[in-house]
Coordinates of C-alpha atoms and ligand atoms in Angstrom, one line a residue:
M210 CA -100.9 43.3 158.8
L211 CA -99.0 40.6 156.9
T212 CA -95.2 40.3 157.0
T213 CA -94.0 40.8 153.5
T214 CA -90.2 40.8 153.8
K215 CA -88.1 37.9 152.4
V216 CA -91.1 35.9 151.3
E217 CA -90.2 33.3 148.7
T218 CA -92.4 32.4 145.7
F219 CA -92.6 28.7 145.0
R220 CA -93.5 27.3 141.5
N221 CA -95.2 24.2 140.1
L222 CA -93.1 21.4 138.7
I223 CA -94.4 20.3 135.3
G224 CA -92.5 18.1 132.9
G225 CA -89.3 18.6 134.9
D226 CA -89.4 22.4 134.8
W227 CA -90.3 24.7 137.7
S228 CA -93.0 26.9 136.2
E229 CA -95.4 29.6 137.0
T230 CA -99.1 29.2 136.6
Q231 CA -100.8 30.2 133.3
S232 CA -103.4 32.0 135.5
G233 CA -100.8 34.5 136.7
Q234 CA -102.4 34.3 140.1
T235 CA -100.8 33.3 143.4
F236 CA -101.9 32.5 146.9
L237 CA -100.2 32.8 150.4
S238 CA -99.4 30.1 152.9
I239 CA -99.8 31.6 156.4
N240 CA -98.4 30.6 159.8
P241 CA -101.3 29.5 162.0
A242 CA -99.4 30.5 165.1
N243 CA -98.9 34.0 163.7
K244 CA -101.3 34.9 161.0
E245 CA -99.3 38.0 160.2
E246 CA -96.5 35.8 158.9
I247 CA -96.4 34.6 155.3
V248 CA -94.6 31.3 154.9
G249 CA -94.5 31.4 151.2
V250 CA -96.2 32.4 147.9
F251 CA -97.6 29.6 145.7
Q252 CA -99.1 29.2 142.3
A253 CA -102.9 29.4 142.1
S254 CA -103.0 27.0 139.2
N255 CA -105.7 26.6 136.6
E256 CA -106.9 23.7 134.5
E257 CA -104.4 24.5 131.7
D258 CA -101.6 23.9 134.3
V259 CA -103.2 20.6 135.3
R260 CA -103.6 19.6 131.7
Q261 CA -100.0 20.2 131.0
A262 CA -99.0 18.3 134.2
I263 CA -101.1 15.3 133.2
D264 CA -99.7 15.4 129.6
A265 CA -96.2 15.5 131.0
A266 CA -97.0 12.5 133.3
S267 CA -98.5 10.6 130.3
R268 CA -95.5 11.2 128.1
A269 CA -93.1 10.1 130.9
F270 CA -95.0 7.0 131.7
P271 CA -93.8 4.4 129.1
Q272 CA -90.1 5.0 129.9
W273 CA -90.6 5.1 133.6
A274 CA -92.7 1.9 133.5
A275 CA -89.8 0.3 131.6
T276 CA -87.1 1.6 134.1
A277 CA -85.6 -1.1 136.2
P278 CA -87.1 -1.2 139.7
S279 CA -83.6 -1.0 141.2
K280 CA -83.1 2.4 139.4
R281 CA -86.4 3.7 140.7
A282 CA -85.4 2.6 144.2
T283 CA -82.1 4.4 143.9
I284 CA -84.0 7.7 143.3
L285 CA -86.4 7.1 146.2
N286 CA -83.4 6.4 148.5
K287 CA -81.5 9.5 147.3
A288 CA -84.7 11.6 148.0
A289 CA -84.8 10.0 151.4
D290 CA -81.1 11.1 152.0
I291 CA -82.0 14.6 151.0
L292 CA -85.0 14.8 153.4
E293 CA -82.9 13.3 156.3
Q294 CA -80.0 15.8 155.7
S295 CA -82.4 18.7 155.7
A296 CA -84.7 17.4 158.4
D297 CA -84.1 20.2 160.9
T298 CA -84.9 23.0 158.4
L299 CA -87.8 21.1 156.9
A300 CA -89.3 20.6 160.4
E301 CA -89.1 24.3 161.1
E302 CA -90.8 25.0 157.8
L303 CA -93.5 22.4 158.6
T304 CA -94.1 23.9 162.0
R305 CA -94.4 27.5 160.6
E306 CA -96.9 26.3 158.0
E307 CA -99.0 23.9 159.9
G308 CA -98.5 24.5 163.6
K309 CA -97.5 21.1 165.0
H310 CA -94.7 21.0 167.5
V311 CA -91.3 21.1 165.8
N312 CA -90.3 17.7 167.4
D313 CA -93.4 16.1 165.9
A314 CA -92.7 17.9 162.6
R315 CA -89.1 16.5 162.6
N316 CA -90.5 13.0 163.3
E317 CA -92.9 13.4 160.4
V318 CA -90.1 14.4 158.0
L319 CA -88.0 11.5 159.1
R320 CA -90.9 9.1 158.9
S321 CA -91.5 10.3 155.3
A322 CA -87.9 9.6 154.4
Q323 CA -88.3 6.1 156.0
T324 CA -91.4 5.6 153.9
L325 CA -89.5 6.3 150.7
R326 CA -86.9 3.7 151.8
F327 CA -89.5 1.2 152.8
Y328 CA -91.2 1.2 149.4
A329 CA -87.8 1.3 147.7
V330 CA -87.2 -2.2 149.2
E331 CA -90.7 -3.6 149.2
G332 CA -91.5 -2.4 145.7
Q333 CA -88.6 -4.4 144.3
S334 CA -90.0 -7.7 145.5
F335 CA -93.7 -7.0 144.8
T336 CA -94.6 -9.4 142.2
G337 CA -97.3 -11.9 140.9
E338 CA -97.9 -15.5 141.6
T339 CA -97.7 -18.8 139.7
F340 CA -100.6 -21.2 139.6
P341 CA -100.6 -25.0 139.6
H342 CA -102.7 -26.7 136.9
D343 CA -103.0 -29.9 134.9
D344 CA -101.2 -29.1 131.7
P345 CA -97.5 -30.1 132.0
N346 CA -96.6 -27.9 129.0
M347 CA -97.9 -24.6 130.3
K348 CA -97.0 -22.0 132.9
V349 CA -99.6 -19.8 134.4
S350 CA -98.7 -16.7 136.3
T351 CA -99.7 -13.2 137.1
E352 CA -97.8 -10.1 136.5
R353 CA -98.3 -6.7 138.2
E354 CA -98.3 -3.7 135.9
P355 CA -98.4 0.0 136.7
L356 CA -101.6 1.8 136.0
G357 CA -100.3 5.0 134.4
V358 CA -100.9 8.5 135.6
I359 CA -101.9 8.8 139.2
S360 CA -103.5 11.9 140.8
V361 CA -102.4 12.4 144.4
I362 CA -104.6 14.8 146.5
T363 CA -103.7 15.3 150.1
P364 CA -104.8 17.2 153.3
W365 CA -102.8 19.6 155.5
N366 CA -102.7 17.5 158.7
F367 CA -99.8 15.2 157.8
P368 CA -98.6 17.3 155.0
I369 CA -95.5 15.3 154.1
S370 CA -96.0 11.8 155.5
I371 CA -99.4 11.2 153.7
P372 CA -98.0 12.4 150.4
A373 CA -94.9 10.2 150.9
R374 CA -97.0 7.0 151.6
K375 CA -98.9 7.6 148.4
I376 CA -96.2 8.9 146.1
A377 CA -93.5 6.3 147.0
P378 CA -95.6 3.2 146.2
A379 CA -96.9 4.8 143.1
L380 CA -93.5 5.6 141.8
I381 CA -91.7 2.4 142.7
T382 CA -94.3 0.3 140.8
G383 CA -93.7 2.4 137.6
N384 CA -96.5 5.0 137.6
T385 CA -96.2 8.7 137.1
V386 CA -97.7 11.2 139.4
V387 CA -99.5 14.6 139.4
F388 CA -99.6 15.8 143.0
K389 CA -101.8 18.5 144.4
P390 CA -101.3 19.3 148.1
S391 CA -103.5 21.2 150.5
S392 CA -103.3 24.9 150.0
D393 CA -102.7 25.2 153.8
T394 CA -99.4 23.3 153.5
P395 CA -97.9 23.6 150.1
L396 CA -94.4 24.3 151.3
I397 CA -93.5 21.0 152.8
A398 CA -95.2 19.3 149.9
F399 CA -93.0 21.3 147.6
R400 CA -89.9 20.1 149.6
L401 CA -90.9 16.5 149.1
V402 CA -91.2 17.1 145.3
E403 CA -88.0 19.0 145.3
A404 CA -86.1 16.2 147.0
L405 CA -87.3 13.7 144.3
H406 CA -86.4 16.2 141.6
N407 CA -82.9 16.8 143.1
A408 CA -82.5 13.0 143.4
G409 CA -82.6 12.8 139.6
I410 CA -86.2 11.7 138.9
P411 CA -86.7 11.9 135.1
K412 CA -88.7 14.8 133.7
G413 CA -92.5 14.4 134.0
V414 CA -92.4 11.4 136.4
I415 CA -93.5 13.6 139.3
N416 CA -95.5 16.8 138.6
F417 CA -96.6 19.3 141.2
V418 CA -99.5 21.7 141.0
T419 CA -100.8 23.9 143.7
G420 CA -104.1 25.7 143.9
K421 CA -107.8 25.6 144.9
S422 CA -109.7 22.4 144.5
S423 CA -112.6 24.4 143.1
D424 CA -110.3 25.5 140.2
I425 CA -108.4 22.3 139.5
G426 CA -109.9 19.4 141.5
D427 CA -112.3 18.2 138.9
L428 CA -109.8 17.9 136.1
L429 CA -107.4 16.0 138.3
V430 CA -110.1 13.5 138.9
T431 CA -111.9 13.3 135.5
H432 CA -109.1 13.7 132.9
E433 CA -109.2 10.5 130.9
A434 CA -105.4 9.9 131.2
V435 CA -105.7 9.7 135.0
K436 CA -106.0 6.0 135.8
A437 CA -106.2 6.4 139.6
V438 CA -106.9 8.9 142.2
T439 CA -105.5 8.4 145.7
F440 CA -107.0 11.0 148.1
T441 CA -106.9 11.7 151.8
G442 CA -109.2 14.3 153.3
S443 CA -112.7 14.9 154.4
T444 CA -115.5 12.4 153.7
I445 CA -117.6 15.0 151.9
A446 CA -114.7 15.7 149.4
G447 CA -113.9 12.0 149.1
E448 CA -117.5 11.2 148.2
D449 CA -117.5 14.0 145.6
I450 CA -114.3 12.8 144.0
H451 CA -115.5 9.2 144.1
S452 CA -118.8 10.0 142.4
K453 CA -117.1 12.1 139.7
S454 CA -114.6 9.4 138.8
S455 CA -115.2 7.2 135.8
F456 CA -115.9 3.5 136.4
N457 CA -112.5 2.5 135.3
T458 CA -110.6 5.1 137.3
R459 CA -109.4 3.5 140.5
T460 CA -110.1 5.5 143.7
Q461 CA -108.6 5.2 147.1
M462 CA -110.2 7.5 149.6
E463 CA -108.9 7.8 153.2
L464 CA -111.5 9.9 155.0
G465 CA -112.8 11.2 158.3
G466 CA -113.3 9.5 161.6
K467 CA -115.2 9.7 164.9
N468 CA -112.9 7.5 166.9
P469 CA -114.1 6.0 170.2
I470 CA -112.1 4.8 173.2
I471 CA -114.0 2.6 175.6
I472 CA -113.0 2.8 179.3
M473 CA -114.0 -0.5 181.0
D474 CA -114.5 -0.6 184.8
D475 CA -111.5 -2.8 185.3
A476 CA -109.2 -0.3 183.4
D477 CA -106.2 1.3 184.9
L478 CA -107.9 4.8 185.1
D479 CA -104.6 6.7 185.0
L480 CA -103.6 4.9 181.8
A481 CA -107.1 5.5 180.4
A482 CA -106.9 9.3 181.1
T483 CA -103.4 9.5 179.6
L484 CA -104.5 7.6 176.4
T485 CA -107.5 9.9 176.1
V486 CA -105.4 13.1 176.5
N487 CA -102.8 11.9 174.0
G488 CA -105.4 10.7 171.5
A489 CA -107.7 13.6 171.8
F490 CA -105.5 16.6 172.2
S491 CA -102.1 15.9 170.6
L492 CA -101.8 17.7 167.2
S493 CA -104.6 19.8 168.6
G494 CA -107.0 17.0 167.9
Q495 CA -106.3 17.3 164.2
A496 CA -105.5 13.6 163.5
C497 CA -108.0 11.6 161.4
T498 CA -107.5 8.8 164.1
G499 CA -107.8 11.3 167.0
T500 CA -110.0 10.2 169.9
S501 CA -113.3 12.2 169.7
R502 CA -115.6 9.9 171.7
V503 CA -115.0 8.5 175.1
I504 CA -117.4 5.7 176.1
V505 CA -117.0 5.1 179.8
L506 CA -118.6 2.6 182.2
Q507 CA -120.9 4.4 184.7
N508 CA -119.3 3.1 187.9
V509 CA -115.8 4.5 187.0
K510 CA -117.0 7.7 185.2
D511 CA -116.4 10.2 188.0
A512 CA -113.0 8.9 188.9
Y513 CA -111.9 8.8 185.3
I514 CA -113.2 12.3 184.5
N515 CA -111.3 13.7 187.5
R516 CA -108.1 12.2 186.2
L517 CA -108.9 13.4 182.6
I518 CA -109.4 17.0 183.7
E519 CA -106.3 17.0 185.9
K520 CA -104.1 15.7 183.0
T521 CA -105.7 18.1 180.5
K522 CA -104.9 21.1 182.9
N523 CA -101.2 20.2 182.6
L524 CA -101.0 20.5 178.8
K525 CA -99.0 23.5 177.7
I526 CA -100.6 25.4 174.8
G527 CA -98.5 27.5 172.5
N528 CA -96.3 28.0 169.5
G529 CA -94.8 24.8 168.1
F530 CA -91.3 26.1 168.7
E531 CA -91.7 26.4 172.5
E532 CA -90.3 23.8 174.7
G533 CA -92.9 21.5 176.3
V534 CA -95.8 22.7 174.1
K535 CA -98.4 19.9 173.7
I536 CA -101.1 21.8 171.9
G537 CA -100.3 24.1 169.1
P538 CA -102.6 26.3 167.1
V539 CA -105.3 24.8 164.8
A540 CA -104.4 24.9 161.2
N541 CA -106.4 27.8 159.8
H542 CA -109.3 30.2 160.3
R543 CA -111.8 27.7 158.8
Q544 CA -110.7 25.1 161.3
L545 CA -111.0 27.6 164.2
K546 CA -114.5 28.6 163.2
N547 CA -115.6 25.1 162.7
I548 CA -114.3 23.9 166.1
L549 CA -115.9 26.8 168.0
N550 CA -119.1 26.2 166.1
Y551 CA -119.2 22.6 167.3
I552 CA -118.5 23.7 170.9
D553 CA -121.5 25.9 170.6
I554 CA -123.6 23.1 169.2
G555 CA -122.6 20.9 172.1
V556 CA -123.6 23.4 174.6
K557 CA -127.0 24.0 172.9
E558 CA -127.6 20.3 172.6
G559 CA -127.4 20.1 176.4
A560 CA -124.0 18.4 176.9
K561 CA -122.1 19.5 180.0
L562 CA -119.0 21.5 179.2
V563 CA -116.6 20.5 182.0
Y564 CA -113.3 21.8 180.7
G565 CA -112.2 24.4 178.1
G566 CA -114.5 25.5 175.4
N567 CA -112.9 28.8 174.4
Q568 CA -110.7 30.4 171.8
I569 CA -107.5 31.7 173.5
T570 CA -106.9 35.3 172.6
D571 CA -104.8 36.9 175.2
G572 CA -101.1 37.9 174.7
Q573 CA -99.2 35.9 172.1
Y574 CA -102.2 33.7 171.4
A575 CA -104.0 36.7 169.8
K576 CA -101.9 36.2 166.7
G577 CA -102.7 32.6 166.1
Y578 CA -105.6 30.2 166.0
Y579 CA -105.7 28.7 169.5
V580 CA -108.5 26.7 171.1
E581 CA -108.6 25.3 174.6
P582 CA -108.7 21.5 174.9
T583 CA -112.4 20.9 175.6
I584 CA -114.2 18.1 177.4
F585 CA -118.0 17.5 177.3
T586 CA -119.7 15.0 179.5
D587 CA -123.3 13.9 179.7
V588 CA -123.2 13.5 176.0
R589 CA -126.0 11.4 174.3
P590 CA -124.9 9.1 171.5
D591 CA -127.3 10.9 169.0
M592 CA -125.9 14.3 169.6
R593 CA -124.1 16.0 166.7
I594 CA -120.9 16.3 168.8
A595 CA -121.0 12.5 169.2
Q596 CA -121.7 11.8 165.5
E597 CA -120.0 14.4 163.4
E598 CA -116.2 14.8 162.8
I599 CA -115.0 18.0 164.6
F600 CA -111.3 17.6 163.9
G601 CA -110.2 19.7 166.8
P602 CA -109.3 19.3 170.5
V603 CA -112.8 18.4 171.6
V604 CA -113.9 15.2 173.3
A605 CA -117.4 13.9 174.0
V606 CA -117.8 11.6 177.0
I607 CA -120.7 9.2 176.9
E608 CA -121.7 7.2 179.9
V609 CA -122.9 3.6 179.5
S610 CA -124.0 0.8 182.0
T611 CA -122.5 -2.3 180.3
Y612 CA -119.9 -3.5 177.8
E613 CA -122.6 -4.4 175.4
E614 CA -124.1 -0.9 175.5
A615 CA -120.6 0.5 175.0
M616 CA -120.2 -1.6 171.8
E617 CA -123.5 -0.4 170.5
V618 CA -122.5 3.2 171.0
A619 CA -119.1 2.7 169.6
N620 CA -120.4 1.1 166.4
G621 CA -123.3 3.5 166.2
S622 CA -121.4 5.8 163.9
D623 CA -121.1 6.4 160.2
Y624 CA -117.4 6.3 160.5
G625 CA -115.0 3.4 161.3
L626 CA -111.4 4.5 161.1
S627 CA -109.9 3.7 164.5
A628 CA -111.1 2.5 167.9
S629 CA -109.6 1.6 171.2
I630 CA -110.5 -0.1 174.5
V631 CA -108.9 0.2 177.9
T632 CA -109.3 -3.0 179.9
N633 CA -107.4 -5.7 181.7
S634 CA -109.7 -8.4 180.6
L635 CA -108.4 -10.6 177.7
H636 CA -111.9 -11.8 177.1
I637 CA -113.3 -8.3 176.7
A638 CA -110.3 -7.2 174.6
S639 CA -110.6 -10.1 172.2
D640 CA -114.4 -9.7 171.9
F641 CA -113.8 -6.0 171.2
T642 CA -111.3 -6.6 168.4
K643 CA -113.7 -9.0 166.7
K644 CA -116.9 -6.9 167.0
I645 CA -115.7 -3.3 166.6
Q646 CA -116.4 -1.8 163.2
A647 CA -113.1 0.0 162.5
G648 CA -110.0 -0.5 160.3
T649 CA -107.6 0.1 163.1
V650 CA -108.3 -1.5 166.4
K651 CA -106.3 -1.0 169.6
V652 CA -106.2 -2.3 173.1
N653 CA -104.6 -0.2 175.9
R654 CA -103.2 2.1 173.3
T655 CA -104.3 5.5 171.8
T656 CA -106.6 5.5 168.8
T657 CA -103.9 7.6 167.1
G658 CA -100.8 6.3 165.4
N659 CA -100.2 3.7 162.8
L660 CA -97.1 1.8 161.7
M661 CA -95.5 2.5 158.3
N662 CA -95.2 -1.2 157.6
A663 CA -98.8 -2.2 158.5
P664 CA -102.0 -1.7 156.4
F665 CA -104.0 1.4 157.2
G666 CA -107.6 2.4 156.3
G667 CA -111.1 2.6 157.6
F668 CA -114.5 0.9 157.5
K669 CA -117.8 2.6 156.6
K670 CA -117.5 6.2 155.6
S671 CA -113.9 6.4 156.7
S672 CA -112.6 4.9 153.4
T673 CA -113.7 3.6 150.1
A674 CA -114.1 -0.1 150.3
T675 CA -111.2 -0.7 148.0
F676 CA -107.5 -0.8 148.8
R677 CA -105.6 -0.3 152.0
E678 CA -102.8 2.2 152.2
S679 CA -99.4 1.8 153.9
G680 CA -97.3 -1.3 154.4
R681 CA -96.8 -3.8 151.6
V682 CA -100.5 -3.9 150.7
G683 CA -100.1 -0.2 150.0
L684 CA -98.5 -1.3 146.7
E685 CA -101.6 -3.1 145.4
F686 CA -103.6 0.0 144.6
F687 CA -100.9 1.1 142.1
T688 CA -100.8 -2.0 140.0
Q689 CA -103.1 -4.1 137.9
V690 CA -102.9 -7.8 137.6
K691 CA -102.4 -9.5 134.2
T692 CA -102.8 -13.3 134.1
V693 CA -100.4 -15.0 131.5
Y694 CA -100.8 -18.5 130.1
V695 CA -97.7 -19.7 128.3
G696 CA -97.8 -23.1 126.5
Y697 CA -94.6 -24.7 125.2
Ligands
NAD24 P1 -110.3 18.4 152.6 O1 -111.2 17.3 152.2 O2 -110.9 19.7 152.7 O3 -109.1 18.6 151.6 C1 -108.2 17.5 151.3 C2 -107.5 17.8 149.9 O4 -108.5 17.6 148.9 C3 -107.0 19.2 149.7 O5 -105.9 19.1 148.9 C4 -108.2 19.9 149.0 O6 -107.7 21.0 148.2 C5 -108.7 18.7 148.1 N1 -110.1 18.8 147.7 C6 -111.1 19.1 148.5 N2 -112.3 19.0 147.8 C7 -112.0 18.4 146.6 C8 -112.7 18.1 145.5 N3 -114.0 18.1 145.5 N4 -112.1 17.6 144.4 C9 -110.7 17.4 144.4 N5 -109.9 17.8 145.4 C10 -110.6 18.3 146.5 O7 -109.6 17.9 153.9 P2 -108.6 18.8 154.9 O8 -109.4 19.8 155.7 O9 -107.4 19.2 154.1 O10 -108.1 17.6 155.9 C11 -108.9 17.2 157.0 C12 -109.7 15.9 156.7 O11 -108.8 14.9 156.3 C13 -110.4 15.4 157.9 O12 -111.7 15.0 157.6 C14 -109.6 14.1 158.3 O13 -110.3 13.2 159.0 C15 -109.1 13.7 157.0 N6 -107.9 12.9 157.1 C16 -108.1 11.5 156.9 C17 -107.0 10.7 157.0 C18 -107.1 9.2 156.8 O14 -106.1 8.6 156.5 N7 -108.2 8.6 156.9 C19 -105.7 11.2 157.3 C20 -105.6 12.6 157.5 C21 -106.7 13.4 157.4

C-alpha cells in the first residue's frame, strides 16, 4: 500500500510560471528503500507542454544572450548559496528519492553548488583568440556565441550533479534551457530549478518539464528551435537521440560503461581489493564509472579474491539514513529486475558465483529494492556479464596470464568510459595510460570519481565523439565560434 499523507505535488516551470501539465496527468516518485512511500507527485507532461517550454526558452534567448556575463554569474552564485543553505534538507530528499547514503547525497548537493560557482567564474573568462597575419591594418579574432535553446536530459544516478554540470555552462554562456530529468528523481531536479528561479533568473531562461521520454523525448530532441541536446544516460537511448537529431543540432551524449580494473602481480593486494570494493559496490554499483570487470593476473588471483570477499562481507547494506551503510537500495524495480536477470545470465553462462547473487527480502529489506553485492569469478571475456553494462553491484573477475593479455581483455569492450590499473611499476602504469581505450584513466585509484574542474567523457560507445563535459572544456559544447576580420 502506498503512503498518501502529506504528499506534495510539484509543477513544471514554463516561461517563469509554475504550471500544471496540459495532459492533466501526474506520476509518482517513490522511495526505493520503501516502495510504499511516495516522495512526490509530478507532472506527466505532453508535447504541448514541451512546445510551450521551448517557445518560452526561444523568446527569452535574445535578452539572456545580451545579458552581461557578470550578471549571469551573480544568479548562478545566488543559486549556489540557496543549495548550500538547504543542503541538509535536499540531501534527505535525494536519499528518499534515489537511495544513496545521505552523506553521499549531501556531498552531491554541495558539489552541485560548487559546479555553479565554478562555471560562474570560468564562464566569465571563456573567450575567443586573436590570430597573427600579414596585413598590418587588420585584426582577426574569434568570438564565442551561445547556441540558443538547449535541451538537457538527465538520468537518475547523479540526479543533481549531472544536471548542474550541464545547466551551469549552458546558462553562463548565454543559452536558455529546457530541462527534463529522469522520472525516478524529479524532486531533486526540481530543487535545482527552484534554486535558479529563486535566485532571480529571468522568465523563460530555465524551463522544467517532467514526464515520460516516450511522451516528450522526441520533441525535446527534434524541435527546430532546439540547437543542442546534452544527454546523459544509457547508450541505447543516446544512440536513439543522436540518430533523431538533425545534422545541425549539436549533441553531447554521456553514456554507459563496462569499466575494468587490472590487478597486476606486483600490486598491493589489499589496496587492489579496497579499490575494487569501492569502485564496484559504492552507490550500489550504479555509477557510470563503476568497476564492473576485474582483470587479474593468474598468480595473484586467489590471494586477491580472498581479500575481495573479506572486504565485501564487511559492507553494511541498508537504508541510506542508517549510520555506516555502504550499499543502499537500487534505484527502482526495473533496475532490480535487470540486475537479477544478469546474475541469472552469469550463472547460466558458467561463471562461478563466489559471493552474493540474491535479492534481499527479509525484515526491513522487504520494502525496498536490495541486491547483495555479487562477485563472479572464472568469467570469460566474451560472456555477456563481461560485455554488457549491468549497472548494479555485480563484478566479473577475469583471470589472465600476462599484462598484454590483460590489456587485450580490457580493450575488448564496446565501451570506453573509465579504466584503472593497480601496480607498483611505473613502466606498466605509463604503458597502460597510453594504450587503454578509455576517456578516464586511473592508476592505483578507483574507476569511479572525476574532478569537477577536469574534462570528463568516454571513448567508443561511452560518449559521442564530440565534446567533453566538465571543467573548462565543458563550456565549448555550448558556444559556436565566429571568426571576425576587421580592416581599418
Ligand atoms: P536512461 O537512458 O534510461 O534515461 C536517461 C534520461 O533519458 C531519462 O531522463 C529518460 O527519461 C531519458 N530518455 C530515455 N530514452 C530517451 C529517448 N529515446 N529520447 C529522449 N529521452 C530519453 O538512463 P538511466 O537509467 O536514467 O541512467 C542509467 C544510465 O546512465 C546508465 O547506462 C549509465 O551508465 C548512464 N550514465 C552515464 C554517465 C556518463 O557520464 N557517461 C553518467 C551517469 C549515468
